[in-house]
Amino acid sequence: MKQWQTLWASAALALSVCSTGHAQIQIGQTAGFSGQVAAGVKETTDGALLYIESINAKGGVNGQKIELTSLDDKFDPKIAAENARKLIEENNVSALFLTRGTPHTEAIIPLLEKHGVALVGPSTGAMVLHQPVRKYVFNVRATYQREAEKAMTHLVSMGITRIALMYADDSFGADGVAGAQKGLAAAKLTPVVLEKFDRTKPDFAPIVAKISKADTQAVLMVASGSAVVDAGAALRAAGSAAQIVTLSNNASGGFIKSLGANARGVIVTQVYPNERAVTYSLVKEAQELAKAKGLTEISPAMLEGYAAAKVLVEGLKRAGPKPNREKIHAGLESIKKFDLGGLEVTYGADDHTGLDFADLSIIGTDGRFRR
């Protein structure tokens, strides 16, 4: 029995997620359902579906159900742009939702601007999506720079001063490192190693050698999924016991599993409250819906998708009974102090940041995130 109503169209490498009954509000998504970030993308989308399906079960938004059509871009910016074009120009979606990756999201911005289509909840904390304000991008999470800066502050507070930074050679990697360097500068420190690597064909051996030689105490890895897994394995194989730190783009249960024996003790920054903190009604709601689907728990990635879906639905409600692209954009921008369930979201013409919450977690011996 499938937990989610999903249909894989393998020839087109597309995932089409349909609600019960005939959906009337078309929403599009392009993300890496295969490739480096597949585990996190699946969990984030599953979290979004928890809320979307609950809304559809109640009759939808203003009497119209939501249909989410998700295309696999294999975590390739060029495919992401083409998928977005298809969704906007051929599928005629009313809005885009939950893209994944910084260069991938940047690649579709010209299409958003050309067609006046809002993008809700890109699963990236890139500063370039916050400043300057992107008219059609509505973020629902803190920036990577804030996460990385907080991580450095935490390490320094523990007495760790020999910190290495390694990052994917793309806009995401540079963005995260900028935040880390800001945190280190505040403590009057510089990284003992600062190295980038090719995102598509990484070679970690020379970087790991430098990290080991520098007697590094901790290393921040600003990269996605399998790259962090492989870099961590190379680091341990070289005999380094340096504390591994990574950002919230890897805050998924699938990421923990892929780390295998190297999972314990890895620090992962978070942009939502503890997924077991039921004092937040956001978490309690998501847990209850997950339980009804037969799931025993939710992950941080699922919580991110759930929160993004709440913002999307609120924007659709404000757009009225016939929500076109222009009305949805206006509806989203009119959101002020919207309570997600313990966290407030506010947008305006000069601010599309959404949330600024940032925290740290560590992977415990039980293979779960601990705060």
Short mmCIF file of C-alpha atoms in Angstrom, two decimals:
data_model
loop_
_atom_site.label_atom_id
_atom_site.label_comp_id
_atom_site.label_asym_id
_atom_site.label_seq_id
_atom_site.Cartn_x
_atom_site.Cartn_y
_atom_site.Cartn_z
CA MET A 1 0.00 0.00 0.00
CA LYS A 2 1.48 3.33 -1.04
CA GLN A 3 1.64 6.06 1.60
CA TRP A 4 1.50 8.79 -0.99
CA GLN A 5 -0.50 9.04 -4.21
CA THR A 6 2.48 9.21 -6.55
CA LEU A 7 2.90 8.27 -10.18
CA TRP A 8 6.33 7.91 -11.74
CA ALA A 9 6.52 8.59 -15.45
CA SER A 10 9.98 7.14 -15.96
CA ALA A 11 10.26 8.00 -19.65
CA ALA A 12 9.94 11.68 -18.83
CA LEU A 13 11.75 11.27 -15.53
CA ALA A 14 8.79 12.97 -13.92
CA LEU A 15 6.94 12.51 -10.69
CA SER A 16 3.29 13.50 -10.76
CA VAL A 17 1.62 13.73 -7.39
CA CYS A 18 -2.13 13.89 -7.61
CA SER A 19 -4.74 14.56 -4.98
CA THR A 20 -7.92 12.58 -4.60
CA GLY A 21 -10.48 13.68 -7.17
CA HIS A 22 -10.07 16.26 -9.89
CA ALA A 23 -7.55 18.95 -8.92
CA GLN A 24 -8.26 22.46 -10.10
CA ILE A 25 -5.32 24.50 -8.84
CA GLN A 26 -2.19 23.48 -10.71
CA ILE A 27 1.09 23.86 -8.81
CA GLY A 28 4.46 22.85 -10.28
CA GLN A 29 7.70 21.63 -8.76
CA THR A 30 11.13 20.84 -10.19
CA ALA A 31 13.66 19.16 -7.88
CA GLY A 32 16.24 16.40 -7.77
CA PHE A 33 14.09 13.33 -7.16
CA SER A 34 17.13 11.38 -8.37
CA GLY A 35 20.79 12.20 -7.85
CA GLN A 36 22.70 13.74 -4.94
CA VAL A 37 19.77 15.20 -3.01
CA ALA A 38 17.04 12.63 -3.76
CA ALA A 39 16.52 11.56 -0.14
CA GLY A 40 16.01 15.10 1.12
CA VAL A 41 13.81 16.09 -1.83
CA LYS A 42 11.52 13.13 -1.24
CA GLU A 43 11.16 13.92 2.45
CA THR A 44 10.53 17.62 1.85
CA THR A 45 7.88 16.81 -0.76
CA ASP A 46 6.31 14.18 1.50
CA GLY A 47 6.05 16.79 4.25
CA ALA A 48 4.35 19.22 1.88
CA LEU A 49 1.90 16.51 0.82
CA LEU A 50 0.91 15.89 4.43
CA TYR A 51 -0.62 19.36 4.49
CA ILE A 52 -1.81 19.58 0.88
CA GLU A 53 -3.66 16.26 1.09
CA SER A 54 -5.27 17.29 4.39
CA ILE A 55 -6.54 20.48 2.72
CA ASN A 56 -7.80 18.55 -0.32
CA ALA A 57 -9.60 16.11 1.98
CA LYS A 58 -11.56 19.07 3.36
CA GLY A 59 -12.59 20.26 -0.10
CA GLY A 60 -9.48 22.18 -1.09
CA VAL A 61 -8.98 25.95 -1.17
CA ASN A 62 -12.12 27.95 -1.84
CA GLY A 63 -13.69 24.75 -3.16
CA GLN A 64 -10.79 23.90 -5.48
CA LYS A 65 -8.36 21.06 -4.86
CA ILE A 66 -4.60 21.37 -5.36
CA GLU A 67 -2.65 19.23 -7.81
CA LEU A 68 1.12 19.16 -7.44
CA THR A 69 3.04 18.10 -10.54
CA SER A 70 6.68 17.39 -9.68
CA LEU A 71 9.39 16.93 -12.31
CA ASP A 72 12.77 15.34 -11.66
CA ASP A 73 15.66 17.64 -12.64
CA LYS A 74 18.35 15.20 -11.43
CA PHE A 75 19.82 18.14 -9.47
CA ASP A 76 20.97 19.72 -12.73
CA PRO A 77 20.35 23.49 -13.13
CA LYS A 78 19.82 23.19 -16.91
CA ILE A 79 17.17 20.51 -16.49
CA ALA A 80 15.58 22.53 -13.67
CA ALA A 81 15.20 25.51 -16.03
CA GLU A 82 13.69 23.35 -18.77
CA ASN A 83 11.32 21.68 -16.30
CA ALA A 84 10.20 25.09 -15.07
CA ARG A 85 9.57 26.20 -18.64
CA LYS A 86 7.41 23.13 -19.30
CA LEU A 87 5.46 23.60 -16.09
CA ILE A 88 4.84 27.29 -16.75
CA GLU A 89 4.34 27.38 -20.53
CA GLU A 90 2.90 23.92 -21.26
CA ASN A 91 1.26 22.79 -18.01
CA ASN A 92 0.14 26.36 -17.28
CA VAL A 93 0.71 26.02 -13.52
CA SER A 94 -0.47 28.85 -11.31
CA ALA A 95 2.65 28.84 -9.12
CA LEU A 96 5.90 26.95 -8.56
CA PHE A 97 6.82 25.30 -5.29
CA LEU A 98 9.72 23.66 -3.41
CA THR A 99 12.57 23.88 -5.88
CA ARG A 100 15.85 22.45 -4.60
CA GLY A 101 19.32 23.94 -4.96
CA THR A 102 20.77 27.43 -5.29
CA PRO A 103 22.00 27.45 -8.93
CA HIS A 104 18.89 25.47 -9.85
CA THR A 105 16.56 28.08 -8.40
CA GLU A 106 18.60 30.92 -9.88
CA ALA A 107 18.20 29.28 -13.29
CA ILE A 108 14.41 29.57 -13.21
CA ILE A 109 14.13 33.16 -11.94
CA PRO A 110 14.07 34.65 -15.48
CA LEU A 111 11.04 32.45 -16.21
CA LEU A 112 9.30 33.59 -13.04
CA GLU A 113 9.83 37.20 -14.00
CA LYS A 114 8.84 36.69 -17.63
CA HIS A 115 5.53 35.00 -16.79
CA GLY A 116 4.73 36.59 -13.42
CA VAL A 117 4.78 33.25 -11.59
CA ALA A 118 5.38 33.08 -7.85
CA LEU A 119 7.77 30.49 -6.40
CA VAL A 120 6.91 29.45 -2.85
CA GLY A 121 9.35 27.81 -0.44
CA PRO A 122 12.52 27.19 -2.46
CA SER A 123 14.47 24.61 -0.47
CA THR A 124 17.61 26.70 -0.37
CA GLY A 125 18.82 29.41 1.98
CA ALA A 126 20.81 31.30 -0.65
CA MET A 127 21.29 34.98 0.15
CA VAL A 128 20.88 35.74 -3.56
CA LEU A 129 17.19 34.81 -3.16
CA HIS A 130 16.79 37.26 -0.26
CA GLN A 131 18.91 40.29 -1.15
CA PRO A 132 18.04 42.06 -3.31
CA VAL A 133 14.40 41.06 -2.94
CA ARG A 134 13.25 38.78 -5.74
CA LYS A 135 9.72 39.87 -6.60
CA TYR A 136 8.42 36.38 -7.38
CA VAL A 137 10.38 34.33 -4.80
CA PHE A 138 8.76 33.76 -1.39
CA ASN A 139 11.24 32.16 1.00
CA VAL A 140 10.03 30.16 4.00
CA ARG A 141 13.35 29.53 5.76
CA ALA A 142 16.46 31.26 7.10
CA THR A 143 19.55 31.88 4.97
CA TYR A 144 22.55 29.59 4.71
CA GLN A 145 24.74 32.47 5.81
CA ARG A 146 22.86 32.72 9.10
CA GLU A 147 23.16 28.94 9.61
CA ALA A 148 26.89 28.85 8.86
CA GLU A 149 27.61 31.86 11.04
CA LYS A 150 25.71 30.27 13.94
CA ALA A 151 27.63 27.01 13.49
CA MET A 152 30.97 28.84 13.71
CA THR A 153 29.86 30.73 16.82
CA HIS A 154 28.89 27.43 18.43
CA LEU A 155 32.20 25.74 17.62
CA VAL A 156 34.20 28.67 18.98
CA SER A 157 32.12 28.67 22.17
CA MET A 158 33.26 25.06 22.65
CA GLY A 159 36.90 26.10 22.43
CA ILE A 160 37.36 24.86 18.86
CA THR A 161 39.57 27.23 16.90
CA ARG A 162 41.21 25.13 14.16
CA ILE A 163 38.33 25.04 11.68
CA ALA A 164 38.46 24.03 8.02
CA LEU A 165 35.96 25.07 5.36
CA MET A 166 35.34 22.96 2.26
CA TYR A 167 32.62 23.76 -0.22
CA ALA A 168 31.08 22.98 -3.59
CA ASP A 169 32.32 25.33 -6.29
CA ASP A 170 28.96 26.93 -7.02
CA SER A 171 26.79 29.76 -5.72
CA PHE A 172 25.49 27.62 -2.85
CA GLY A 173 28.98 26.76 -1.63
CA ALA A 174 30.22 30.33 -1.84
CA ASP A 175 27.14 31.56 -0.01
CA GLY A 176 27.56 29.19 2.93
CA VAL A 177 31.27 29.91 3.23
CA ALA A 178 30.58 33.67 3.31
CA GLY A 179 28.46 33.15 6.42
CA ALA A 180 31.07 30.89 8.02
CA GLN A 181 33.83 33.42 7.41
CA LYS A 182 31.70 36.11 9.00
CA GLY A 183 31.34 33.96 12.11
CA LEU A 184 35.06 33.22 12.22
CA ALA A 185 35.96 36.87 11.70
CA ALA A 186 33.82 37.83 14.70
CA ALA A 187 35.99 35.48 16.77
CA LYS A 188 39.16 36.88 15.11
CA LEU A 189 39.87 33.55 13.44
CA THR A 190 40.62 32.42 9.91
CA PRO A 191 40.05 28.92 8.50
CA VAL A 192 43.05 26.60 8.73
CA VAL A 193 41.99 25.17 5.36
CA LEU A 194 39.74 26.80 2.77
CA GLU A 195 39.13 24.59 -0.26
CA LYS A 196 36.48 24.24 -2.94
CA PHE A 197 35.71 21.25 -5.13
CA ASP A 198 33.89 20.50 -8.38
CA ARG A 199 30.24 19.84 -7.55
CA THR A 200 29.79 17.34 -10.38
CA LYS A 201 33.16 15.53 -10.16
CA PRO A 202 34.60 16.06 -6.69
CA ASP A 203 38.10 14.88 -5.74
CA PHE A 204 38.34 14.89 -1.96
CA ALA A 205 41.75 13.23 -1.54
CA PRO A 206 43.91 16.39 -1.77
CA ILE A 207 41.52 18.39 0.40
CA VAL A 208 41.39 15.70 3.08
CA ALA A 209 45.19 15.53 3.07
CA LYS A 210 45.39 19.27 3.80
CA ILE A 211 42.76 19.01 6.55
CA SER A 212 44.61 16.15 8.22
CA LYS A 213 47.98 17.92 7.98
CA ALA A 214 46.53 21.07 9.55
CA ASP A 215 45.48 19.15 12.68
CA THR A 216 41.93 20.39 12.10
CA GLN A 217 39.46 20.19 14.99
CA ALA A 218 36.30 20.74 12.92
CA VAL A 219 35.36 21.01 9.26
CA LEU A 220 32.30 22.66 7.78
CA MET A 221 31.19 20.94 4.59
CA VAL A 222 29.00 23.19 2.47
CA ALA A 223 27.75 20.67 -0.06
CA SER A 224 24.81 18.46 -0.89
CA GLY A 225 23.90 14.93 0.14
CA SER A 226 26.27 12.38 -1.32
CA ALA A 227 29.15 14.88 -1.54
CA VAL A 228 29.16 15.32 2.24
CA VAL A 229 28.81 11.55 2.71
CA ASP A 230 31.79 10.87 0.44
CA ALA A 231 33.90 13.68 1.91
CA GLY A 232 33.16 12.46 5.43
CA ALA A 233 34.12 8.91 4.53
CA ALA A 234 37.38 10.14 2.99
CA LEU A 235 38.13 12.18 6.09
CA ARG A 236 37.61 9.23 8.42
CA ALA A 237 39.58 6.91 6.15
CA ALA A 238 42.49 9.35 6.41
CA GLY A 239 42.38 9.00 10.19
CA SER A 240 41.01 12.45 10.98
CA ALA A 241 38.69 12.75 13.97
CA ALA A 242 37.67 16.32 13.11
CA GLN A 243 34.11 17.29 13.99
CA ILE A 244 32.01 17.28 10.80
CA VAL A 245 29.48 20.09 10.39
CA THR A 246 27.05 20.63 7.51
CA LEU A 247 24.03 22.79 6.73
CA SER A 248 20.27 22.22 6.82
CA ASN A 249 20.07 21.19 3.17
CA ASN A 250 21.17 17.82 4.57
CA ALA A 251 18.64 17.72 7.41
CA SER A 252 16.90 14.54 6.31
CA GLY A 253 16.56 11.02 7.63
CA GLY A 254 17.85 9.77 4.29
CA PHE A 255 21.07 11.73 4.78
CA ILE A 256 21.64 10.09 8.17
CA LYS A 257 21.17 6.64 6.65
CA SER A 258 23.57 7.39 3.82
CA LEU A 259 26.28 8.40 6.31
CA GLY A 260 26.21 4.88 7.73
CA ALA A 261 28.80 4.30 10.46
CA ASN A 262 30.03 7.90 10.12
CA ALA A 263 26.70 9.44 11.13
CA ARG A 264 27.17 9.65 14.89
CA GLY A 265 28.30 13.06 16.08
CA VAL A 266 27.80 14.96 12.81
CA ILE A 267 26.43 18.45 13.45
CA VAL A 268 23.65 19.60 11.11
CA THR A 269 22.24 23.12 11.29
CA GLN A 270 18.44 23.40 11.31
CA VAL A 271 16.00 26.08 10.17
CA TYR A 272 12.90 24.75 11.93
CA PRO A 273 12.17 23.71 15.53
CA ASN A 274 12.91 20.23 16.82
CA GLU A 275 10.70 17.83 14.88
CA ARG A 276 9.69 16.29 18.23
CA ALA A 277 8.96 19.62 19.98
CA VAL A 278 5.16 19.40 20.20
CA THR A 279 5.09 22.70 22.09
CA TYR A 280 5.11 24.13 18.56
CA SER A 281 1.69 23.51 17.05
CA LEU A 282 3.39 23.36 13.63
CA VAL A 283 5.23 20.23 14.78
CA LYS A 284 2.22 18.74 16.56
CA GLU A 285 0.01 19.14 13.47
CA ALA A 286 2.59 17.54 11.19
CA GLN A 287 3.14 14.66 13.61
CA GLU A 288 -0.59 13.94 13.85
CA LEU A 289 -1.05 13.92 10.07
CA ALA A 290 2.02 11.71 9.65
CA LYS A 291 0.70 9.28 12.25
CA ALA A 292 -2.60 9.08 10.36
CA LYS A 293 -0.57 8.06 7.29
CA GLY A 294 1.14 5.29 9.25
CA LEU A 295 4.44 7.13 9.76
CA THR A 296 6.10 6.87 13.16
CA GLU A 297 7.92 10.21 13.00
CA ILE A 298 8.73 13.23 10.85
CA SER A 299 12.14 14.59 9.82
CA PRO A 300 13.38 18.19 9.65
CA ALA A 301 13.13 17.98 5.86
CA MET A 302 9.48 16.94 6.11
CA LEU A 303 8.82 19.84 8.47
CA GLU A 304 10.30 22.25 5.94
CA GLY A 305 7.97 20.97 3.24
CA TYR A 306 5.01 21.08 5.61
CA ALA A 307 5.68 24.73 6.54
CA ALA A 308 6.12 25.71 2.88
CA ALA A 309 2.80 24.08 2.02
CA LYS A 310 1.05 26.07 4.76
CA VAL A 311 2.37 29.30 3.25
CA LEU A 312 1.35 28.19 -0.26
CA VAL A 313 -2.19 27.40 0.87
CA GLU A 314 -2.48 30.68 2.73
CA GLY A 315 -1.46 32.53 -0.43
CA LEU A 316 -4.04 30.58 -2.45
CA LYS A 317 -6.76 31.41 0.07
CA ARG A 318 -5.96 35.10 -0.16
CA ALA A 319 -5.99 34.90 -3.97
CA GLY A 320 -9.74 34.25 -3.91
CA PRO A 321 -12.02 31.74 -5.71
CA LYS A 322 -10.34 32.10 -9.11
CA PRO A 323 -6.61 32.23 -8.28
CA ASN A 324 -4.56 33.25 -11.30
CA ARG A 325 -0.83 33.98 -11.22
CA GLU A 326 -1.23 37.68 -10.49
CA LYS A 327 -3.75 37.10 -7.68
CA ILE A 328 -1.57 34.42 -6.07
CA HIS A 329 1.43 36.76 -6.07
CA ALA A 330 -0.66 39.51 -4.50
CA GLY A 331 -2.10 37.06 -1.97
CA LEU A 332 1.34 35.90 -0.87
CA GLU A 333 2.70 39.42 -0.59
CA SER A 334 -0.27 40.40 1.60
CA ILE A 335 0.67 37.84 4.27
CA LYS A 336 1.42 39.58 7.57
CA LYS A 337 2.21 37.84 10.86
CA PHE A 338 0.82 34.53 9.60
CA ASP A 339 1.21 31.96 12.38
CA LEU A 340 2.62 28.73 11.01
CA GLY A 341 2.24 27.20 14.46
CA GLY A 342 4.72 28.92 16.75
CA LEU A 343 6.59 30.74 13.97
CA GLU A 344 5.36 33.86 12.16
CA VAL A 345 5.74 34.66 8.48
CA THR A 346 5.45 38.18 7.10
CA TYR A 347 6.01 39.34 3.54
CA GLY A 348 5.99 42.71 1.85
CA ALA A 349 7.24 44.34 -1.34
CA ASP A 350 10.61 44.92 0.37
CA ASP A 351 10.90 41.62 2.28
CA HIS A 352 10.42 38.03 1.04
CA THR A 353 12.57 36.31 3.68
CA GLY A 354 9.77 34.61 5.61
CA LEU A 355 11.58 33.11 8.61
CA ASP A 356 14.90 33.72 10.37
CA PHE A 357 14.90 30.71 12.73
CA ALA A 358 18.23 28.85 13.00
CA ASP A 359 19.37 26.12 15.38
CA LEU A 360 21.89 23.28 15.63
CA SER A 361 21.44 19.54 15.94
CA ILE A 362 23.76 16.58 16.32
CA ILE A 363 23.19 13.05 15.07
CA GLY A 364 22.93 10.72 18.05
CA THR A 365 23.86 7.07 18.49
CA ASP A 366 20.27 6.17 17.65
CA GLY A 367 20.53 7.74 14.21
CA ARG A 368 18.25 10.68 15.02
CA PHE A 369 18.79 14.42 15.17
CA ARG A 370 19.27 15.71 18.72
CA ARG A 371 19.10 19.36 19.76
#
